[in-house]
């Protein structure tokens, strides 16, 4: 199934509009434009709804009926079967490739590792999406909006998964051409191979992700290319449904904690918005706490929120600590540096929206080392579907919060596994390798010194007796 689209019908603007998140400005815009920031004050924009005119079900369980309409591609989609909660597009203009077929796995082995009671840890596995990461939840919404505007080109800067997702939507739907900006040397082969294979125009910048992000904004502006990075508020609408599927899998019970890795902070921002809206609509009676986990080599949010006390503060965010920290990074040439390449970002574009989410969800931020990430990743792999390094930051972070007593053993915790294991096998192979040189070369420079949960291959001579003996010894 490719796309369902009908470009000639007019855009409905009576229910949805865009609004600046800065309460002092609060400028509103129609949905027939895409702004990377508020033209009036430069803040981020939200997609906002006049809920009285939308057709929102009176209770969340009403969405279960949508499953019975699975032959309709819109209702088959794990994003669009919640269309009533992101009604910025008429149903006949929705673009879908079948995204959002995800699983909430109860993972008792990992639960024990984290320090939770059996049955209390759930892993929201987003690796089954068409391009193998949660990004497809947002991309189907962004490409839908781009198509509503008649865009013929869409662009993003990417550490890998956003570009893989955009490239897939463009090649599968043939609606527009993908232009992707990547930094040099950092992108994993799994992700790069997708963008190349799906035919995206791939522009490699001599610089890192933060450099590529600045450039793509300039280029998109100058050439009028539709920008799909997470500054795009329509993309974040799609990502809200990750939380809706979590609630669905928990029979509409709200968990105590949502734990998610933080990179550009689009995902955490969209989760916060989802819960703000569900609460406002009376569809949930309590809100889960949010834990956002940085890699210690890319810990801007941790630094600002936990060390420098930066808060949303009703929208009146104190810019001084942000400016000071950015200047500090500039002066010392500090660049993001972690094996978890999907969160190797020092200038998160959604910082303020994320502060709002943290405030609404009584959230906390923690940082985890690459060692902690890889150990957690090995446990996730041993306990189920596996994930890429950045995803395992959520599990490593939950373990720290458990140890601190912030999370109780009896709490019900959902860790979001953002990307598929096969996205980035380099670190995984090195972690489990018997080749010390490979281990040192790949991981040693990142401060990883041991592989406590390694599952090493055994070497045997090519002799039947030796092979049989070895198997009997180990299995
Ligand atoms: C993009 C990405 C992240 C970071 O998400 P943000 O919304 O940028 O914070 C984490 N993990 C994976 C696998 C990703 O692709
Ligand atoms: Zn504004």
Coordinates of N, CA and C in Angstrom, one line a residue, residues 90-297:
X90 N -7.5 16.6 6.4 CA -8.7 15.7 6.0 C -8.3 14.3 5.8
X91 N -9.1 13.4 6.1 CA -8.7 11.9 6.0 C -8.3 11.6 4.6
X92 N -8.9 12.2 3.6 CA -8.6 11.8 2.2 C -7.2 12.3 1.7
X93 N -6.5 13.1 2.6 CA -5.2 13.6 2.2 C -4.1 13.0 3.0
X94 N -4.4 12.0 3.8 CA -3.4 11.4 4.7 C -2.4 10.6 3.9
X95 N -1.1 10.7 4.2 CA -0.1 9.8 3.6 C 0.3 8.8 4.6
X96 N 0.3 7.5 4.2 CA 0.8 6.5 5.1 C 1.4 5.4 4.3
X97 N 2.5 4.8 4.9 CA 3.0 3.5 4.4 C 2.8 2.4 5.4
X98 N 2.0 2.6 6.4 CA 1.7 1.5 7.3 C 2.6 1.6 8.6
X99 N 3.0 2.8 8.9 CA 3.9 3.0 10.1 C 3.2 2.7 11.4
X100 N 4.0 2.6 12.5 CA 3.4 2.5 13.8 C 2.9 1.1 14.2
X101 N 3.4 0.1 13.6 CA 3.1 -1.3 14.0 C 4.1 -1.7 15.1
X102 N 3.9 -1.2 16.3 CA 4.9 -1.4 17.3 C 4.4 -2.3 18.4
X103 N 5.3 -2.7 19.3 CA 5.0 -3.6 20.4 C 5.4 -3.0 21.7
X104 N 4.6 -3.3 22.7 CA 5.1 -3.0 24.1 C 5.4 -4.3 24.7
X105 N 6.7 -4.5 24.9 CA 7.2 -5.8 25.4 C 7.4 -5.7 26.9
X106 N 6.8 -6.7 27.6 CA 7.1 -6.8 29.1 C 8.4 -7.6 29.2
X107 N 9.4 -7.0 29.7 CA 10.8 -7.6 29.6 C 11.3 -7.8 31.0
X108 N 11.1 -9.0 31.5 CA 11.5 -9.3 32.9 C 13.0 -9.4 33.2
X109 N 13.7 -9.9 32.2 CA 15.2 -9.9 32.4 C 15.7 -8.5 32.5
X110 N 15.3 -7.6 31.7 CA 15.7 -6.2 31.7 C 15.2 -5.5 32.9
X111 N 14.0 -5.9 33.4 CA 13.4 -5.4 34.6 C 14.3 -5.6 35.8
X112 N 14.8 -6.8 35.9 CA 15.7 -7.2 36.9 C 17.0 -6.3 36.9
X113 N 17.6 -6.2 35.7 CA 18.8 -5.4 35.5 C 18.5 -3.9 36.0
X114 N 17.4 -3.4 35.7 CA 17.1 -2.0 36.0 C 16.8 -1.9 37.5
X115 N 16.3 -3.0 38.1 CA 16.0 -3.0 39.6 C 14.6 -2.8 39.9
X116 N 13.7 -3.2 38.9 CA 12.3 -3.1 39.1 C 11.7 -4.5 39.4
X117 N 10.5 -4.5 40.1 CA 9.8 -5.7 40.3 C 9.5 -6.4 39.0
X118 N 9.4 -7.7 39.0 CA 9.0 -8.4 37.8 C 7.7 -7.9 37.2
X119 N 7.6 -7.7 36.0 CA 6.4 -7.3 35.3 C 6.2 -5.8 35.2
X120 N 7.2 -5.0 35.8 CA 7.0 -3.6 35.9 C 7.7 -2.8 34.8
X121 N 8.6 -3.5 34.1 CA 9.3 -2.7 33.0 C 8.7 -3.1 31.6
X122 N 8.4 -2.1 30.9 CA 7.9 -2.3 29.5 C 8.8 -1.6 28.5
X123 N 9.0 -2.3 27.4 CA 9.9 -1.7 26.4 C 9.0 -1.4 25.2
X124 N 8.9 -0.1 24.9 CA 8.1 0.3 23.7 C 9.0 0.2 22.5
X125 N 8.9 -0.9 21.7 CA 9.8 -1.2 20.7 C 9.3 -0.5 19.3
X126 N 10.1 0.5 18.9 CA 9.8 1.2 17.7 C 10.5 0.8 16.5
X127 N 11.3 -0.3 16.7 CA 12.2 -0.8 15.6 C 11.4 -1.4 14.4
X128 N 10.1 -1.7 14.7 CA 9.3 -2.4 13.6 C 8.7 -1.4 12.6
X129 N 9.0 -0.1 12.8 CA 8.5 0.8 11.8 C 9.2 0.6 10.4
X130 N 8.5 1.1 9.4 CA 9.0 0.8 8.0 C 10.5 1.1 7.8
X131 N 11.0 2.2 8.4 CA 12.4 2.5 8.2 C 13.2 2.1 9.4
X132 N 12.6 1.5 10.4 CA 13.3 0.9 11.5 C 13.5 1.8 12.7
X133 N 12.9 3.0 12.7 CA 13.0 3.8 13.9 C 11.6 4.5 14.2
X134 N 11.5 5.1 15.3 CA 10.3 5.9 15.7 C 10.1 7.1 14.7
X135 N 11.1 7.5 14.0 CA 11.0 8.7 13.2 C 9.8 8.6 12.2
X136 N 9.4 7.4 11.8 CA 8.3 7.2 10.8 C 7.0 7.8 11.4
X137 N 6.8 7.7 12.7 CA 5.6 8.2 13.3 C 5.4 9.7 13.0
X138 N 6.5 10.4 13.0 CA 6.5 11.9 12.7 C 6.6 12.1 11.2
X139 N 7.3 11.3 10.5 CA 7.5 11.6 9.1 C 6.3 11.5 8.3
X140 N 5.4 10.5 8.6 CA 4.2 10.4 7.8 C 3.3 11.6 8.0
X141 N 3.4 12.2 9.2 CA 2.6 13.5 9.4 C 3.3 14.7 8.7
X142 N 4.6 14.7 8.7 CA 5.3 15.8 8.0 C 5.1 15.7 6.5
X143 N 5.2 14.5 6.0 CA 5.1 14.4 4.5 C 3.6 14.6 4.1
X144 N 2.7 14.2 5.0 CA 1.3 14.6 4.7 C 1.1 16.1 4.6
X145 N 1.7 16.8 5.5 CA 1.6 18.2 5.5 C 2.3 18.9 4.3
X146 N 3.5 18.4 4.0 CA 4.3 18.9 2.9 C 3.4 18.7 1.6
X147 N 2.8 17.5 1.5 CA 2.0 17.2 0.3 C 0.7 18.1 0.2
X148 N 0.2 18.4 1.4 CA -1.0 19.4 1.5 C -0.6 20.7 0.9
X149 N 0.7 21.1 1.1 CA 1.2 22.4 0.7 C 1.7 22.3 -0.8
X150 N 1.7 21.1 -1.3 CA 2.2 20.9 -2.7 C 3.7 20.9 -2.9
X151 N 4.4 20.6 -1.8 CA 5.9 20.6 -1.8 C 6.4 19.5 -2.8
X152 N 7.4 19.8 -3.5 CA 8.0 18.9 -4.4 C 9.4 18.4 -3.9
X153 N 9.9 19.1 -2.9 CA 11.2 18.7 -2.2 C 11.1 18.8 -0.7
X154 N 11.6 17.9 0.0 CA 11.6 18.0 1.4 C 13.1 17.7 1.9
X155 N 13.5 18.4 3.0 CA 14.9 18.3 3.4 C 15.0 18.1 4.9
X156 N 16.1 17.5 5.3 CA 16.4 17.4 6.8 C 17.9 17.3 7.0
X157 N 18.3 17.7 8.2 CA 19.6 17.4 8.6 C 19.4 16.1 9.5
X158 N 20.4 15.3 9.6 CA 20.1 14.0 10.2 C 21.4 13.3 10.8
X159 N 21.2 12.7 12.0 CA 22.3 11.8 12.4 C 22.0 10.4 11.8
X160 N 21.0 10.3 11.0 CA 20.8 9.0 10.3 C 19.4 8.6 10.1
X161 N 18.6 8.5 11.2 CA 17.3 8.0 11.2 C 16.2 8.9 10.5
X162 N 16.4 10.2 10.7 CA 15.4 11.1 10.1 C 15.6 11.0 8.6
X163 N 16.8 11.0 8.1 CA 17.1 10.9 6.7 C 16.6 9.6 6.1
X164 N 16.8 8.5 6.8 CA 16.3 7.2 6.4 C 14.8 7.2 6.2
X165 N 14.2 7.8 7.2 CA 12.7 7.9 7.2 C 12.2 8.8 6.1
X166 N 12.8 9.9 5.9 CA 12.3 10.8 4.9 C 12.6 10.2 3.5
X167 N 13.7 9.6 3.3 CA 14.1 8.9 2.1 C 13.1 7.8 1.7
X168 N 12.7 7.1 2.8 CA 11.7 6.0 2.5 C 10.3 6.6 2.1
X169 N 9.9 7.6 2.8 CA 8.5 8.1 2.5 C 8.6 8.7 1.1
X170 N 9.7 9.3 0.7 CA 9.7 9.9 -0.6 C 9.8 8.9 -1.7
X171 N 10.5 7.8 -1.5 CA 10.6 6.8 -2.5 C 9.4 5.9 -2.6
X172 N 8.8 5.7 -1.4 CA 7.6 4.8 -1.4 C 6.3 5.5 -2.0
X173 N 6.3 6.8 -1.8 CA 5.1 7.5 -2.2 C 5.3 8.3 -3.5
X174 N 6.5 8.6 -3.9 CA 6.8 9.3 -5.1 C 6.2 10.7 -5.1
X175 N 5.9 11.2 -3.9 CA 5.3 12.5 -3.9 C 6.3 13.7 -4.0
X176 N 7.5 13.5 -3.5 CA 8.5 14.5 -3.5 C 9.9 13.9 -3.4
X177 N 10.9 14.8 -3.6 CA 12.3 14.4 -3.6 C 12.9 14.7 -2.3
X178 N 13.6 13.7 -1.7 CA 14.3 13.9 -0.4 C 15.7 14.5 -0.6
X179 N 16.0 15.5 0.2 CA 17.3 16.1 0.2 C 17.8 16.0 1.6
X180 N 18.9 15.3 1.9 CA 19.3 15.1 3.2 C 20.7 15.6 3.5
X181 N 20.9 16.2 4.7 CA 22.2 16.8 5.1 C 22.7 16.0 6.2
X182 N 24.0 15.5 6.0 CA 24.6 14.7 7.1 C 25.9 15.3 7.4
X183 N 26.4 15.1 8.6 CA 27.7 15.5 9.0 C 28.7 14.5 8.5
X184 N 30.0 14.8 8.6 CA 31.0 13.9 8.1 C 31.4 12.8 9.0
X185 N 31.4 11.6 8.6 CA 32.0 10.5 9.3 C 31.2 9.8 10.4
X186 N 30.1 10.5 10.9 CA 29.5 10.1 12.1 C 28.3 9.1 11.8
X187 N 27.7 9.2 10.7 CA 26.5 8.4 10.4 C 26.8 6.9 10.3
X188 N 25.9 6.1 10.9 CA 26.2 4.6 10.8 C 25.8 4.1 9.4
X189 N 26.5 3.1 9.0 CA 26.3 2.5 7.7 C 24.8 2.0 7.5
X190 N 24.3 1.5 8.6 CA 22.9 1.0 8.4 C 22.0 2.1 8.0
X191 N 22.1 3.3 8.6 CA 21.2 4.4 8.3 C 21.6 5.1 6.9
X192 N 22.9 5.2 6.7 CA 23.3 5.8 5.4 C 22.9 5.0 4.3
X193 N 23.0 3.7 4.4 CA 22.7 2.8 3.3 C 21.2 2.9 2.9
X194 N 20.3 3.2 3.9 CA 18.9 3.4 3.6 C 18.7 4.6 2.8
X195 N 19.3 5.7 3.2 CA 19.1 7.0 2.4 C 19.6 6.9 1.0
X196 N 20.8 6.2 0.9 CA 21.3 6.1 -0.5 C 20.5 5.1 -1.3
X197 N 20.1 4.0 -0.7 CA 19.3 3.0 -1.5 C 17.9 3.6 -1.9
X198 N 17.3 4.4 -1.0 CA 16.0 4.9 -1.3 C 16.1 6.1 -2.3
X199 N 17.3 6.5 -2.7 CA 17.4 7.5 -3.7 C 17.4 8.9 -3.3
X200 N 17.7 9.2 -2.0 CA 17.7 10.6 -1.5 C 18.9 11.3 -2.0
X201 N 18.8 12.6 -2.4 CA 20.0 13.4 -2.6 C 20.7 13.7 -1.3
X202 N 21.9 13.1 -1.2 CA 22.6 13.1 0.1 C 23.7 14.1 0.0
X203 N 23.6 15.1 0.9 CA 24.6 16.2 1.0 C 25.4 16.1 2.2
X204 N 26.7 15.8 2.1 CA 27.6 15.6 3.2 C 28.3 16.9 3.5
X205 N 28.1 17.4 4.7 CA 28.7 18.7 5.1 C 30.0 18.4 5.9
X206 N 31.0 19.1 5.7 CA 32.2 19.0 6.5 C 31.9 19.7 7.9
X207 N 31.5 18.8 8.8 CA 31.1 19.4 10.1 C 30.2 18.3 10.8
X208 N 29.7 18.6 12.0 CA 28.9 17.6 12.7 C 27.4 17.9 12.5
X209 N 26.6 17.2 13.3 CA 25.1 17.4 13.1 C 24.7 18.8 13.3
X210 N 25.2 19.4 14.4 CA 24.8 20.8 14.7 C 25.1 21.7 13.6
X211 N 26.2 21.5 12.9 CA 26.5 22.3 11.7 C 25.5 22.1 10.6
X212 N 25.2 20.8 10.3 CA 24.3 20.4 9.3 C 22.9 21.0 9.5
X213 N 22.5 21.0 10.8 CA 21.2 21.5 11.2 C 21.1 23.0 10.8
X214 N 22.1 23.8 11.2 CA 22.1 25.2 10.8 C 22.0 25.4 9.3
X215 N 22.8 24.6 8.6 CA 22.8 24.8 7.1 C 21.5 24.5 6.5
X216 N 20.9 23.4 6.9 CA 19.7 22.9 6.2 C 18.6 24.0 6.4
X217 N 18.6 24.6 7.6 CA 17.6 25.7 7.8 C 17.7 26.8 6.8
X218 N 19.0 27.2 6.6 CA 19.3 28.3 5.7 C 18.9 27.9 4.3
X219 N 19.3 26.7 3.9 CA 19.1 26.2 2.5 C 17.6 26.1 2.2
X220 N 16.9 25.5 3.2 CA 15.4 25.3 3.0 C 14.7 26.6 2.9
X221 N 15.1 27.6 3.7 CA 14.5 28.9 3.6 C 14.8 29.5 2.3
X222 N 16.0 29.5 1.8 CA 16.4 30.1 0.6 C 15.8 29.5 -0.7
X223 N 15.7 28.2 -0.7 CA 15.2 27.5 -1.8 C 13.7 27.1 -1.7
X224 N 13.1 27.4 -0.6 CA 11.7 27.1 -0.4 C 11.5 25.6 -0.3
X225 N 12.4 24.9 0.3 CA 12.3 23.4 0.4 C 11.6 23.1 1.8
X226 N 10.7 22.2 1.8 CA 9.9 21.8 3.0 C 10.8 21.1 4.0
X227 N 10.9 21.7 5.2 CA 11.9 21.2 6.2 C 11.2 20.2 7.1
X228 N 11.7 19.0 7.3 CA 11.1 18.0 8.1 C 11.8 17.6 9.4
X229 N 12.8 18.5 9.8 CA 13.4 18.2 11.1 C 12.3 18.5 12.2
X230 N 12.7 18.1 13.4 CA 11.6 18.2 14.4 C 11.3 19.6 14.9
X231 N 11.9 20.7 14.3 CA 11.4 22.0 14.5 C 10.0 22.1 13.7
X232 N 9.7 21.1 12.9 CA 8.5 21.1 12.2 C 7.4 20.6 13.1
X233 N 6.4 21.4 13.4 CA 5.4 21.0 14.5 C 4.5 19.9 14.0
X234 N 4.3 19.8 12.7 CA 3.5 18.7 12.2 C 4.1 17.3 12.4
X235 N 5.4 17.3 12.3 CA 6.1 16.0 12.6 C 5.8 15.6 14.0
X236 N 5.9 16.5 14.9 CA 5.7 16.1 16.3 C 4.3 15.6 16.6
X237 N 3.3 16.1 15.8 CA 1.9 15.6 15.9 C 1.9 14.0 15.8
X238 N 2.6 13.6 14.8 CA 2.6 12.1 14.5 C 3.3 11.3 15.7
X239 N 4.3 12.0 16.3 CA 5.0 11.3 17.3 C 4.2 11.2 18.6
X240 N 3.2 12.0 18.8 CA 2.3 11.9 19.9 C 1.7 10.4 20.0
X241 N 1.5 9.8 18.9 CA 0.8 8.5 18.9 C 1.7 7.4 19.5
X242 N 3.0 7.6 19.6 CA 3.8 6.6 20.4 C 3.2 6.4 21.8
X243 N 2.9 7.6 22.4 CA 2.3 7.5 23.7 C 0.9 6.9 23.7
X244 N 0.1 7.2 22.7 CA -1.2 6.6 22.6 C -1.1 5.1 22.4
X245 N -0.2 4.6 21.7 CA 0.0 3.2 21.6 C 0.5 2.5 22.9
X246 N 1.3 3.2 23.6 CA 1.7 2.8 24.9 C 0.5 2.6 25.8
X247 N -0.4 3.6 25.9 CA -1.6 3.6 26.7 C -2.5 2.4 26.2
X248 N -2.6 2.3 24.9 CA -3.5 1.3 24.3 C -3.0 -0.1 24.8
X249 N -1.6 -0.3 24.7 CA -1.1 -1.6 25.1 C -1.2 -1.9 26.6
X250 N -1.4 -0.8 27.4 CA -1.6 -0.9 28.9 C -3.1 -0.9 29.2
X251 N -3.9 -1.2 28.3 CA -5.3 -1.1 28.5 C -5.8 0.2 29.0
X252 N -5.2 1.3 28.5 CA -5.5 2.7 28.7 C -5.2 3.1 30.2
X253 N -4.3 2.3 30.8 CA -3.9 2.7 32.2 C -2.6 3.5 32.0
X254 N -2.5 4.6 32.7 CA -1.3 5.5 32.6 C -0.2 4.9 33.5
X255 N 1.0 4.7 32.9 CA 2.1 4.2 33.7 C 2.7 5.3 34.6
X256 N 3.6 4.9 35.5 CA 4.2 5.9 36.4 C 5.3 6.7 35.7
X257 N 6.0 6.1 34.8 CA 7.2 6.7 34.2 C 7.3 6.4 32.7
X258 N 7.6 7.4 31.9 CA 8.0 7.3 30.5 C 9.5 7.7 30.5
X259 N 10.3 6.8 30.0 CA 11.8 7.1 29.9 C 12.2 7.1 28.4
X260 N 12.8 8.2 28.0 CA 13.1 8.3 26.6 C 14.5 9.0 26.4
X261 N 15.3 8.5 25.4 CA 16.5 9.2 25.1 C 16.3 10.6 24.6
X262 N 17.2 11.5 24.9 CA 17.0 12.9 24.4 C 18.1 13.3 23.5
X263 N 17.8 13.7 22.2 CA 18.7 14.2 21.3 C 18.3 15.6 20.9
X264 N 17.6 15.8 19.8 CA 17.0 17.1 19.5 C 15.8 17.4 20.3
X265 N 15.3 16.5 21.1 CA 14.2 16.7 22.1 C 12.9 16.8 21.4
X266 N 12.7 16.3 20.2 CA 11.4 16.3 19.6 C 10.5 15.3 20.2
X267 N 11.0 14.1 20.4 CA 10.2 13.0 20.9 C 9.6 13.4 22.3
X268 N 10.5 13.8 23.2 CA 10.1 14.1 24.5 C 9.1 15.3 24.5
X269 N 9.3 16.2 23.6 CA 8.4 17.4 23.5 C 7.0 16.9 23.0
X270 N 7.0 16.0 22.1 CA 5.7 15.5 21.6 C 5.0 14.6 22.6
X271 N 5.7 13.9 23.4 CA 5.1 13.1 24.5 C 4.4 14.0 25.5
X272 N 5.1 15.1 25.8 CA 4.6 16.1 26.8 C 3.3 16.7 26.2
X273 N 3.3 17.0 24.9 CA 2.1 17.6 24.3 C 1.0 16.6 24.3
X274 N 1.3 15.4 24.0 CA 0.2 14.3 24.0 C -0.5 14.3 25.3
X275 N 0.3 14.3 26.4 CA -0.3 14.2 27.7 C -1.0 15.5 28.1
X276 N -0.5 16.6 27.7 CA -1.2 17.9 28.0 C -2.6 17.8 27.3
X277 N -2.6 17.4 26.1 CA -3.9 17.4 25.4 C -4.9 16.3 25.9
X278 N -4.3 15.1 26.2 CA -5.2 14.1 26.8 C -5.8 14.5 28.1
X279 N -5.0 15.2 28.9 CA -5.5 15.7 30.2 C -6.6 16.8 30.0
X280 N -6.2 17.7 29.1 CA -7.2 18.8 28.8 C -8.5 18.2 28.3
X281 N -8.4 17.2 27.5 CA -9.6 16.6 26.9 C -10.4 15.6 27.9
X282 N -9.8 15.5 29.1 CA -10.3 14.6 30.1 C -10.3 13.1 29.7
X283 N -9.3 12.7 28.8 CA -9.2 11.3 28.4 C -8.3 10.6 29.3
X284 N -7.4 11.3 30.1 CA -6.7 10.6 31.2 C -6.9 11.4 32.5
X285 N -6.7 10.7 33.6 CA -7.0 11.5 34.9 C -5.6 11.8 35.6
X286 N -4.6 11.1 35.1 CA -3.3 11.5 35.7 C -2.2 11.4 34.6
X287 N -1.1 12.0 34.9 CA 0.0 12.2 33.9 C 1.2 11.4 34.4
X288 N 1.8 10.7 33.5 CA 3.1 9.9 33.9 C 4.2 10.9 34.1
X289 N 5.2 10.5 34.9 CA 6.4 11.4 35.0 C 7.3 11.0 33.8
X290 N 8.1 12.0 33.4 CA 8.9 11.9 32.2 C 10.4 11.9 32.6
X291 N 11.1 10.9 32.1 CA 12.6 11.0 32.4 C 13.3 11.0 31.0
X292 N 14.1 12.1 30.8 CA 14.8 12.2 29.5 C 16.3 11.9 29.8
X293 N 16.8 11.1 28.9 CA 18.2 10.6 29.2 C 19.1 11.1 28.1
X294 N 20.1 11.9 28.5 CA 21.2 12.3 27.6 C 22.4 11.3 27.7
X295 N 23.1 11.3 26.6 CA 24.5 10.7 26.7 C 25.4 11.7 27.4
X296 N 26.3 11.2 28.2 CA 27.2 12.2 28.9 C 28.0 13.0 28.0
X297 N 28.3 12.5 26.7 CA 29.0 13.2 25.8 C 28.2 14.2 25.0

